[in-house]
Coordinates of C-alpha atoms and ligand atoms in Angstrom, one line a residue:
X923 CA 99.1 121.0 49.5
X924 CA 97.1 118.7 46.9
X925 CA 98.5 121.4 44.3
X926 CA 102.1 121.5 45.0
X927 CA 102.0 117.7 45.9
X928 CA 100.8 116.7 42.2
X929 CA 102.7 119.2 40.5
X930 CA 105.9 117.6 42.3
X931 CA 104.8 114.5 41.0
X932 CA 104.7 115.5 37.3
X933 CA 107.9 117.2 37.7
X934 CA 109.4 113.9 39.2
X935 CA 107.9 111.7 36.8
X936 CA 109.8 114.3 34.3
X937 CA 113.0 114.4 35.8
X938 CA 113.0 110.5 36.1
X939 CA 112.2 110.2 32.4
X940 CA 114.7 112.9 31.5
X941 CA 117.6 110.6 33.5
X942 CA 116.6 107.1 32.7
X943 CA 115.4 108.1 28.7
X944 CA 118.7 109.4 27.2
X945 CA 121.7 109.1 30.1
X946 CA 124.4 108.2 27.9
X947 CA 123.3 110.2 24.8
X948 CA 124.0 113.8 26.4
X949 CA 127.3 115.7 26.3
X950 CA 130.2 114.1 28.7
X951 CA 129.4 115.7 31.6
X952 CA 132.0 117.0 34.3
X953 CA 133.0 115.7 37.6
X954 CA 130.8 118.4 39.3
X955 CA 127.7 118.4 37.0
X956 CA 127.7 114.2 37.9
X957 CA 127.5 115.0 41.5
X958 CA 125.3 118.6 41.4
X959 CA 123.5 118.9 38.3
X960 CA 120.2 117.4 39.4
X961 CA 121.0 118.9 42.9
X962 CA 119.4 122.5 42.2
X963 CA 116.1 124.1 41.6
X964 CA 113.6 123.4 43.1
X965 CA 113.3 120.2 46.0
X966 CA 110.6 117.9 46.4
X967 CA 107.7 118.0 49.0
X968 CA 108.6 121.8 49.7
X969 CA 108.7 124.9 47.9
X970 CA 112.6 126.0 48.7
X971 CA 115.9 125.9 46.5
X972 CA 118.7 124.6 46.5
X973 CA 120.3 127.9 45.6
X974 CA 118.5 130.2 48.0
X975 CA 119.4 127.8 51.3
X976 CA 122.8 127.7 49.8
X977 CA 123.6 131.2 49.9
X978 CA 122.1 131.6 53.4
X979 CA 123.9 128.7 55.0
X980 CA 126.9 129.8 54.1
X981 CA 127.4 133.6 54.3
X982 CA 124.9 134.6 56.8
X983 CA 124.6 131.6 59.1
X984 CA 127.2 129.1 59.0
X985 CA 130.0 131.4 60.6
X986 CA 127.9 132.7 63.5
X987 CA 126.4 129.2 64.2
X988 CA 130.0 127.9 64.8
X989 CA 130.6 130.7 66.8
X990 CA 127.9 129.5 69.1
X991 CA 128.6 126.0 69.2
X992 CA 132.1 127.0 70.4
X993 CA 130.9 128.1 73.6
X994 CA 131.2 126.1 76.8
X995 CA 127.3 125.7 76.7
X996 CA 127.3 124.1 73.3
X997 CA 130.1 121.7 73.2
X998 CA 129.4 119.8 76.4
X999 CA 127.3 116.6 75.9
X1000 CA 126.6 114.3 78.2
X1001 CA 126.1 111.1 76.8
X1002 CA 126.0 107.5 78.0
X1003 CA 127.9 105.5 75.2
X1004 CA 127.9 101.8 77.3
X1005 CA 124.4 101.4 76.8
X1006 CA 123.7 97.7 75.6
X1007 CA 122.4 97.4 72.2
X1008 CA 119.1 96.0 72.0
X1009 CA 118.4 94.5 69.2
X1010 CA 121.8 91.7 69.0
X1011 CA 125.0 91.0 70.7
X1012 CA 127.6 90.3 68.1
X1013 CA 128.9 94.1 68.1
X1014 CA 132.5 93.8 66.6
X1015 CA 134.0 96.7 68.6
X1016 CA 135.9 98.4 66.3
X1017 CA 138.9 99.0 69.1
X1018 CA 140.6 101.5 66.0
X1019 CA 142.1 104.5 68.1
X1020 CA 140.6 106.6 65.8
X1021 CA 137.0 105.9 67.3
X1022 CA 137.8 106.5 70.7
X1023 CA 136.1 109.4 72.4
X1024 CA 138.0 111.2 75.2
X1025 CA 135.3 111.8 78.1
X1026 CA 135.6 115.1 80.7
X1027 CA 137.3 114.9 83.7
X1028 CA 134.8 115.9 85.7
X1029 CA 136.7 119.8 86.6
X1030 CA 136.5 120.3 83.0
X1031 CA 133.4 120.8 82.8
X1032 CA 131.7 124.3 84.5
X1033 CA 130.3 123.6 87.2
X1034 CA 127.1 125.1 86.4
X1035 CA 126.2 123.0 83.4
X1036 CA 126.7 119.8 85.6
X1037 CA 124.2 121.9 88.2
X1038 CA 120.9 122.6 87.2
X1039 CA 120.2 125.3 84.6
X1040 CA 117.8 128.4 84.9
X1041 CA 119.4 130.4 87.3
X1042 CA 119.9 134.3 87.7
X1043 CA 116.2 135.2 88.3
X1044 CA 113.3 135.2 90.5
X1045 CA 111.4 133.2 87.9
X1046 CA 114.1 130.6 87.3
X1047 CA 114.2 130.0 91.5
X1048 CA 110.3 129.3 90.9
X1049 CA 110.9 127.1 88.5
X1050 CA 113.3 125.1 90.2
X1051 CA 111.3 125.3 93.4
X1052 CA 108.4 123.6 91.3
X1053 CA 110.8 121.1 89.5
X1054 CA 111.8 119.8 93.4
X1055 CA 108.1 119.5 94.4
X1056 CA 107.7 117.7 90.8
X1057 CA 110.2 115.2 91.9
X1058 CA 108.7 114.9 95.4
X1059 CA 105.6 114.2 93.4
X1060 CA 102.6 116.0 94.5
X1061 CA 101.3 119.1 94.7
X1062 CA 102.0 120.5 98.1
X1063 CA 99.2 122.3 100.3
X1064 CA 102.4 124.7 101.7
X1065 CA 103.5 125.5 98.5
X1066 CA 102.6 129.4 98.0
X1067 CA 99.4 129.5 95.7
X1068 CA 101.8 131.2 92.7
X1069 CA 104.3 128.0 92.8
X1070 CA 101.3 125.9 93.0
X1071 CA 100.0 127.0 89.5
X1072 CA 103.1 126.7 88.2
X1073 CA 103.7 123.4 89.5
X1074 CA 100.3 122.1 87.1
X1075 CA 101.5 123.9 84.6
X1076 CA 104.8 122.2 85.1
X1077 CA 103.7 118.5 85.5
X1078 CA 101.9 119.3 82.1
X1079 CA 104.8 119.4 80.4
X1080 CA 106.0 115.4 81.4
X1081 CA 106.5 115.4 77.5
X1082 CA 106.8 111.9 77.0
X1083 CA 104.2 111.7 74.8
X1084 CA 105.8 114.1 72.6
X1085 CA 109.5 113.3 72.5
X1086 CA 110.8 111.1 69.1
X1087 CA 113.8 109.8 71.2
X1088 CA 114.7 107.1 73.5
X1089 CA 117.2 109.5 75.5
X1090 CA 120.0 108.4 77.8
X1091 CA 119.5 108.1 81.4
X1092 CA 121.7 111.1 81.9
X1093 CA 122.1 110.5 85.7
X1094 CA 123.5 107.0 85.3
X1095 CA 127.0 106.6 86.1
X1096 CA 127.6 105.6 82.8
X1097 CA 126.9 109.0 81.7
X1098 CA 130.0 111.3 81.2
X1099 CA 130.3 114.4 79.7
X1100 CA 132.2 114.7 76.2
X1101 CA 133.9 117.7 75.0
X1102 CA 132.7 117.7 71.1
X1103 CA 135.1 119.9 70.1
X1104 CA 137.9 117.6 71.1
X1105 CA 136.2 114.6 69.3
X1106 CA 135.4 116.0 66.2
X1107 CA 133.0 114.4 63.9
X1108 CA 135.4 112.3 60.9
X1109 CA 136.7 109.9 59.1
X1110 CA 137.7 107.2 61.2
X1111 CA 137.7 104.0 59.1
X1112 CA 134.8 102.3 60.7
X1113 CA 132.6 101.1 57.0
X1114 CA 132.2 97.9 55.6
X1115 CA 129.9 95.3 57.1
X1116 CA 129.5 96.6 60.2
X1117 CA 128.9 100.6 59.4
X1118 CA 126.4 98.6 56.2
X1119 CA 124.4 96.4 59.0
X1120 CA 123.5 99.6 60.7
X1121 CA 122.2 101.6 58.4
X1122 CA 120.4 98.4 57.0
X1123 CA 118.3 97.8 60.0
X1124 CA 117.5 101.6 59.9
X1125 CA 116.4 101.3 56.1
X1126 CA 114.9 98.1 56.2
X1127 CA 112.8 97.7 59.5
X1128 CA 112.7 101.3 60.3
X1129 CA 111.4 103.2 57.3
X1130 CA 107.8 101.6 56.9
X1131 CA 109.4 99.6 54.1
X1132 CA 107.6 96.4 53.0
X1133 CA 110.4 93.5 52.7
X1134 CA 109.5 92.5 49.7
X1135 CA 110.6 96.4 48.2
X1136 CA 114.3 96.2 47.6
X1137 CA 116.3 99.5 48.2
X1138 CA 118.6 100.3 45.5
X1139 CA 122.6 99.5 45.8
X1140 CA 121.7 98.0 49.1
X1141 CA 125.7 96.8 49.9
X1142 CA 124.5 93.8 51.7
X1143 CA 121.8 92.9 49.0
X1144 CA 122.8 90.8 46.0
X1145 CA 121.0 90.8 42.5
X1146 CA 119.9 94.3 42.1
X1147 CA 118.8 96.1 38.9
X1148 CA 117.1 99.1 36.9
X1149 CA 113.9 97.4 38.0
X1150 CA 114.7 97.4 41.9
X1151 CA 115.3 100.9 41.6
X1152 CA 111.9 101.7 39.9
X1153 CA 109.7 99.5 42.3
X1154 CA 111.5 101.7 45.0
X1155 CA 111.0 104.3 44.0
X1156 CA 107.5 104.5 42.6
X1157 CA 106.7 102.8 46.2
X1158 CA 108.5 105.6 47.6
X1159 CA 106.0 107.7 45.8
X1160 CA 103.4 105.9 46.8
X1161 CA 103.7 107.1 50.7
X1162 CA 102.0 109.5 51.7
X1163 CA 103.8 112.1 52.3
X1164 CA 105.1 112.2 56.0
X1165 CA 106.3 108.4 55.7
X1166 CA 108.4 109.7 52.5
X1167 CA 109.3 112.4 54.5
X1168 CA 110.5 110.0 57.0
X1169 CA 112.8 108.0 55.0
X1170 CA 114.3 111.3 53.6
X1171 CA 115.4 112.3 56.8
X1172 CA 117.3 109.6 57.6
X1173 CA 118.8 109.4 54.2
X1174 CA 119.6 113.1 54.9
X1175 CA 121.5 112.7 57.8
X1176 CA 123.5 109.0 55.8
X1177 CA 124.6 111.8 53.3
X1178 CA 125.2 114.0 55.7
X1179 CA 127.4 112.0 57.9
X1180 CA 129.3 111.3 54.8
X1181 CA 129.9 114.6 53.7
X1182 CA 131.3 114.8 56.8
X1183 CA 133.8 111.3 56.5
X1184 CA 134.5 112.4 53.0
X1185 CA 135.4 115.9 54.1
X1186 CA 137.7 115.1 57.0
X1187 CA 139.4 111.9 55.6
X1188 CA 142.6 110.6 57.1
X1189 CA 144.8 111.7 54.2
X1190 CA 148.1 111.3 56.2
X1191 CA 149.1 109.2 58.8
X1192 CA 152.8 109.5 60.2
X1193 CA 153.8 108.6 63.6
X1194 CA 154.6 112.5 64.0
X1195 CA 151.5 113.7 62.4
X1196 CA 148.0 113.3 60.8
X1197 CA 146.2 115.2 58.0
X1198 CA 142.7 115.3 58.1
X1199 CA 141.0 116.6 54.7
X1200 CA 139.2 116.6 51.5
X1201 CA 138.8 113.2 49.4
X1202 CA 137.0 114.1 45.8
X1203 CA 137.3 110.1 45.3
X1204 CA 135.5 109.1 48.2
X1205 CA 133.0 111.9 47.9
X1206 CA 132.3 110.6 44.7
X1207 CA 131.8 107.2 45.4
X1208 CA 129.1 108.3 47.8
X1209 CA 127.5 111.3 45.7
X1210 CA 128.4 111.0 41.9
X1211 CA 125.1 110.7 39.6
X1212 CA 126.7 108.0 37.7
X1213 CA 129.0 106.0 40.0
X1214 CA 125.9 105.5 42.2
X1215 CA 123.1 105.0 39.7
X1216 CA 121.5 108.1 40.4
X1217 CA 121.6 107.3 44.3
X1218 CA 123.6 110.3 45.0
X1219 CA 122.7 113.4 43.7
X1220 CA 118.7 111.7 45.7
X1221 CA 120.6 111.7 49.1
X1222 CA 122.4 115.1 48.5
X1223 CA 118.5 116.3 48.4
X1224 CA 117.3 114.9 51.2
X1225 CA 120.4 116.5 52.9
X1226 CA 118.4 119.8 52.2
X1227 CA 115.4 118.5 53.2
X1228 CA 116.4 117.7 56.3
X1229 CA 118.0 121.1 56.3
X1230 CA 114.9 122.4 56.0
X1231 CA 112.7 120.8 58.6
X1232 CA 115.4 121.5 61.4
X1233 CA 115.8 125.3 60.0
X1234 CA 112.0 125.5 60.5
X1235 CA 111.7 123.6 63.9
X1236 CA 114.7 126.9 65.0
X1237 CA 112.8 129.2 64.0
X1238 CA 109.5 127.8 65.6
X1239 CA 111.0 127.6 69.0
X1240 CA 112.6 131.0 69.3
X1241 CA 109.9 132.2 72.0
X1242 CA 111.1 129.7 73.9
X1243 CA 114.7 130.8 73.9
X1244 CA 113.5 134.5 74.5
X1245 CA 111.9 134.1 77.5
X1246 CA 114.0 136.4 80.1
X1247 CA 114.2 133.7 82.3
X1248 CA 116.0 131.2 79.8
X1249 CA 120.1 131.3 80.5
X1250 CA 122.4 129.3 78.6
X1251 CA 123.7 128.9 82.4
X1252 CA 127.3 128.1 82.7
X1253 CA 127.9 130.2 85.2
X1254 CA 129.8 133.1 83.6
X1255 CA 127.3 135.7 83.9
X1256 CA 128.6 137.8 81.5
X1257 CA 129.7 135.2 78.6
X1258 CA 126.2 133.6 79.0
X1259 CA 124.6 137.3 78.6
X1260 CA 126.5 136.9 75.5
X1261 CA 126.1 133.7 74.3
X1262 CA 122.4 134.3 74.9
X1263 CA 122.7 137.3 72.5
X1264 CA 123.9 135.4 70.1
X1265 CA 121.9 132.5 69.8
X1266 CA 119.0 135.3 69.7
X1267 CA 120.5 136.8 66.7
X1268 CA 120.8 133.4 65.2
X1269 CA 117.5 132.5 65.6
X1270 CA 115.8 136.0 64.4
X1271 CA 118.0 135.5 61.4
X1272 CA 116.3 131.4 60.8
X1273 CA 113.0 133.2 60.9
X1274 CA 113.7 135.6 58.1
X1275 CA 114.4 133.0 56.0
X1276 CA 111.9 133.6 53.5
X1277 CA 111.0 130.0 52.4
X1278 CA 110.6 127.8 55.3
X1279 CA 109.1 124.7 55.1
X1280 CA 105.7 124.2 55.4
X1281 CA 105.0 121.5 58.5
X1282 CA 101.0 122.1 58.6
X1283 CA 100.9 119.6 55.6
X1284 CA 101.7 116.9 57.6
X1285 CA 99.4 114.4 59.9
X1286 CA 96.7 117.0 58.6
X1287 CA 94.2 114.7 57.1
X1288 CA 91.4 113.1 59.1
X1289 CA 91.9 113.8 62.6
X1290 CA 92.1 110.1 63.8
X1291 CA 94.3 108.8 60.9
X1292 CA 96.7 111.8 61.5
X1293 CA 96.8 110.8 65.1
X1294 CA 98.1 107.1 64.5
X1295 CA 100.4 108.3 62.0
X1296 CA 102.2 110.4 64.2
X1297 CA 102.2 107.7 66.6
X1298 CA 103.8 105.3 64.2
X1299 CA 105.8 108.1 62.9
X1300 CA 107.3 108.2 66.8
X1301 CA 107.8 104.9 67.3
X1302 CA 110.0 104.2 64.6
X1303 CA 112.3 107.2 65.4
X1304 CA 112.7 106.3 69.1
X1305 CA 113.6 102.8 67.4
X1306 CA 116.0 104.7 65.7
X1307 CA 117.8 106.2 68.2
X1308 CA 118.1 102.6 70.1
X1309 CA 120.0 101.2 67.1
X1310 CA 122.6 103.8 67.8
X1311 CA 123.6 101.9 70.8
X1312 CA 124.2 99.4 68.3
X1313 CA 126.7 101.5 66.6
X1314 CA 130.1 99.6 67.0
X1315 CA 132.5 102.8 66.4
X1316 CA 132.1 105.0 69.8
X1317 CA 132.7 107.9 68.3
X1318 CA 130.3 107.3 65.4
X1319 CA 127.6 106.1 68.3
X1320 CA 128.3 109.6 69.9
X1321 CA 127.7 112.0 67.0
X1322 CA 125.0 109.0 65.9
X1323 CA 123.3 109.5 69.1
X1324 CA 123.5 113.4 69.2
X1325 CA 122.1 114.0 65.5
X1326 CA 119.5 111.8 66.4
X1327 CA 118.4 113.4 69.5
X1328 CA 118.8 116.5 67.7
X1329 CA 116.4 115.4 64.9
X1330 CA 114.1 114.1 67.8
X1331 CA 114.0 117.3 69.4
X1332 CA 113.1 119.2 65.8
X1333 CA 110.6 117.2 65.5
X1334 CA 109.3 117.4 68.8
X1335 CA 108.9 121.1 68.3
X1336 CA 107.4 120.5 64.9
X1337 CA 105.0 118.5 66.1
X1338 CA 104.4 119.6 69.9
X1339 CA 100.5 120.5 70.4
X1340 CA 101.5 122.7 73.6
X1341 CA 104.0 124.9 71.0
X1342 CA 101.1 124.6 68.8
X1343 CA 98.3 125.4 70.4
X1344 CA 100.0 127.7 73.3
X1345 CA 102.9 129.3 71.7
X1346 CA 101.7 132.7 70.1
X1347 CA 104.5 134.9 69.0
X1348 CA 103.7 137.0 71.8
X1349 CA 103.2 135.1 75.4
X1350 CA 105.4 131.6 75.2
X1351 CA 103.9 129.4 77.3
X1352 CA 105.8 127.6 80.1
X1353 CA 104.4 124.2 78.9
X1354 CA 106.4 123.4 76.5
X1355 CA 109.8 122.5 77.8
X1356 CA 113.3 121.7 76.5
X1357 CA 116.2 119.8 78.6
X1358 CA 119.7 121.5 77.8
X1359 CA 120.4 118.0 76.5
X1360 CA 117.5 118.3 74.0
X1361 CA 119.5 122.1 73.3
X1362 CA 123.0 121.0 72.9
X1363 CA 121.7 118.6 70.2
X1364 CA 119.5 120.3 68.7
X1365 CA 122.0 123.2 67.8
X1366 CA 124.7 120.7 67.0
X1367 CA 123.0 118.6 64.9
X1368 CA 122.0 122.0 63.3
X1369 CA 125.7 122.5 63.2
X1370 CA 126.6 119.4 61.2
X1371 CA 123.5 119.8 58.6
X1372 CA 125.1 123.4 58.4
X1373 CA 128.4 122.3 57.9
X1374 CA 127.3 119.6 55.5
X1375 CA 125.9 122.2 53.1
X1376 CA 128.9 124.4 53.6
X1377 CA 131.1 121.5 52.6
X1378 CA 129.2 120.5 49.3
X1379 CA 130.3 124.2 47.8
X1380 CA 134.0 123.0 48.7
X1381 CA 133.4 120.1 47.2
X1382 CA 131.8 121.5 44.0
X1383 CA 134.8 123.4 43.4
X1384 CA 137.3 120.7 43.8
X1385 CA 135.3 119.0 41.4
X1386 CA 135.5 121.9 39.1
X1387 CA 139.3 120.9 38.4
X1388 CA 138.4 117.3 37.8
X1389 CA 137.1 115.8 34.8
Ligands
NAG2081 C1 112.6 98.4 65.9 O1 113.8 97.8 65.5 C2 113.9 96.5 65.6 C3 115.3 96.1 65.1 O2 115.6 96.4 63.8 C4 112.8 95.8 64.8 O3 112.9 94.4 65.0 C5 111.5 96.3 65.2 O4 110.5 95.8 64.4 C6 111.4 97.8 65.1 N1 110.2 98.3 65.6 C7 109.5 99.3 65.0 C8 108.3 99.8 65.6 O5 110.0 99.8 64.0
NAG2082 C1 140.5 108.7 49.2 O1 139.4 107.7 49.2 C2 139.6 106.6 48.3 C3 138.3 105.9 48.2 O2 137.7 105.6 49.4 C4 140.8 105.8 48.8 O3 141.0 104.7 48.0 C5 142.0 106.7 48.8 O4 143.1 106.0 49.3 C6 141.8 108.0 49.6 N1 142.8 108.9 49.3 C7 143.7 109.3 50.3 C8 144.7 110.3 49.9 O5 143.6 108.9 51.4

């Protein structure tokens, strides 16, 4: 870790001289190169390329992972979007149609995803057995002296110690269940101000950031400058390295969301028709090396990074999902056989990815210190996911709140001590747990990252044409 950590230093330091010494004396530089140039090689804090995740995202993974997320399992979410926001009240509701998400009726959905899961086995009735006398709260003389093990084993896993998310009450009325394939994640006009304030409070009061350190091209800041930028950064530095690995998540899923808006922009709008699409210009508003200051080709990196940590949380929990009691129940026996198959396949696939990131360097110093870090780390992640209820634009709040509980639950199995400690790759341990919420956003939050990168190589060669 010490090794690879200072010589990603020096080659930062390098990289940073390189840009800021001789920007304008270099050869004009194409459309693409502005975006992409410094977006290759090696990435920071990890010991993975650009080039390698590229060519597995999009030929080997990508296309099955869609497959997947097709499924009935997959693209019901429940989600409660009237939450109140907690942090202020002036939430300027956008009321563009293009924001509104279309709920279920309720005989959409199968009826055995709104039942419980884990069905179609003697194990699974066990398990549900215990999760009843969970509910009815203690540990029941009558219970048979198999359930009753279970049942500690069971109560162990009350996770709330190790989840990074402030989930939904999914049993509130105000829950409903959203079919994500019919509210697609895109463009839907909802920036300015509003989208800014957001992602301000996440920056500024979320990211351990010190007030006085000014983030660069900060839309809502005034007076900024080369200096600005360098402060930030060489506090950035600074970090150790799971707070900067903090703010580069969440400035991995910003770009990634904006792949995503620039990708499927409202080209088109007739009353007969609209056309959803590429736009180079916005995309290079956001990402462009010069038009940004160097802010974009950063964020397309942490898009990778954050790439990286959820491909290595996937392939961490597979002997979870390969327990023969786990069902991706919808109640078609045969399709979730299938679908089960599938995921499977994807997931052996994640783990033969050859450079995986390397989560035992973080919260590994001094046993106390490492503790509280993690704690902090947490906290400011569940605070996270409350600002999403914040999120003006309902259908921006939706996917908002699904990446993020998708990012919670990747970090959660990063950083779970019962997959630690009591997962071998042999015997997975019934301790540690996942809801099929905590699923369904994982894998789609995988899905958009995945998308993301698949866009970037569209995007690279529209830029191509461009000067
Ligand atoms: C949570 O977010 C609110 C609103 O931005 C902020 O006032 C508070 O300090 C945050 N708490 C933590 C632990 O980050
Ligand atoms: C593409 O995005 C730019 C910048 O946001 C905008 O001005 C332009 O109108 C968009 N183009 C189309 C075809 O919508």
């Amino acid at each position: 870790m010490g090794r690879s950590w200072g010589f990603l230093v020096g080659l930062l330091g390098a990289a940073w001289l390189l840009r800021s010494g001789d920007g304008g004396q270099q050869g004009p530089e194409t459309a693409a190169q502005r975006c992409f140039c410094q977006v290759s090689g090696y990435l920071d804090d990890c010991t993975c390329d650009v080039e390698t995740i590229d060519r597995f995202n999009n030929y080997r993974l990508f296309p099955r992972l869609q497959k997947l997320l097709e499924s009935d399992y997959f693209r019901y979410y429940k989600v409660n979007l009237k939450r109140p926001c907690p942090f202020w009240n002036d939430i300027n509701q956008c009321g563009r149609r293009d924001c509104a998400v279309k709920p279920c009726h309720s005989d959409e959905v199968p009826d055995g995803i709104k039942s419980a899961s884990y069905k179609y086995s003697e194990e699974a009735n066990l398990i549900e057995e215990c999760e009843q006398a969970e509910r009815l709260g203690a540990v029941d003389e009558s219970l048979s002296e198999e359930t009753q093990k279970a049942v500690l084993q069971w109560t162990k896993h009350d996770d709330s110690s190790d989840s990074f998310c402030e989930v939904d009450d999914i049993q509130s009325p105000d829950a409903e269940y959203v079919d994500l394939l019919l509210n697609p994640e895109r463009y839907t006009g909802y920036k300015g101000p509003d989208a800014w304030k957001i992602w301000n409070v996440i920056y500024e009061e979320n990211c351990f950031k010190p007030q006085t350190i000014k983030r660069p091209l900060t839309p809502l800041a005034s007076g900024q400058g080369k200096s600005e930028e360098n402060t930030f950064y060489s506090w950035l530095e600074g970090l150790c390295v799971e707070k900067r690995a903090f703010y580069r998540l969440i400035s991995g899923l910003h770009a990634s969301i904006n792949v995503h808006l620039s990708a499927r922009y409202l080209l088109k709008e007739t009353w007969l028709e609209k056309k959803w699409g590429h736009n180079v210009t916005e995309f290079q508003q956001r990402f462009d090396g010069i038009l940004t200051e160097g802010e974009g080709p950063r964020r397309l990196k942490n898009l990778y990074f954050l790439y990286l940590i959820e491909l290595r949380a996937l392939s961490k929990v597979l002997p979870f999902f390969e327990r023969p009691d786990f069902q991706l129940f919808t109640g078609n026996k045969v399709q979730d056989a299938e679908n089960k198959m599938l995921l499977l396949e994807i997931l052996h696939d994640i783990k033969s990815f050859p450079l995986h990131f390397d989560e035992n360097s973080f919260f590994a110093g001094d046993k106390k210190e490492a503790h509280k870090l993690k704690e902090d780390f947490r906290l400011h992640f569940r605070n996270i996911s409350r600002i999403m209820d914040c999120v003006g634009c309902f259908k921006c709040r939706l996917w908002g709140k699904l990446q993020t509980q998708g990012l919670g639950t990747a970090l959660k199995i990063l950083f779970s001590e019962k997959l630690i400690a009591n997962m071998p790759e042999s015997g997975p341990s019934y301790e540690f747990y996942l809801t099929r919420q905590e699923i369904v956003s994982l894998f789609n939050a995988f899905g958009r990252i995945s998308t993301s990168v698949r866009e970037l190589e569209n995007f690279r060669n529209l830029l191509q044409n461009i000067h």
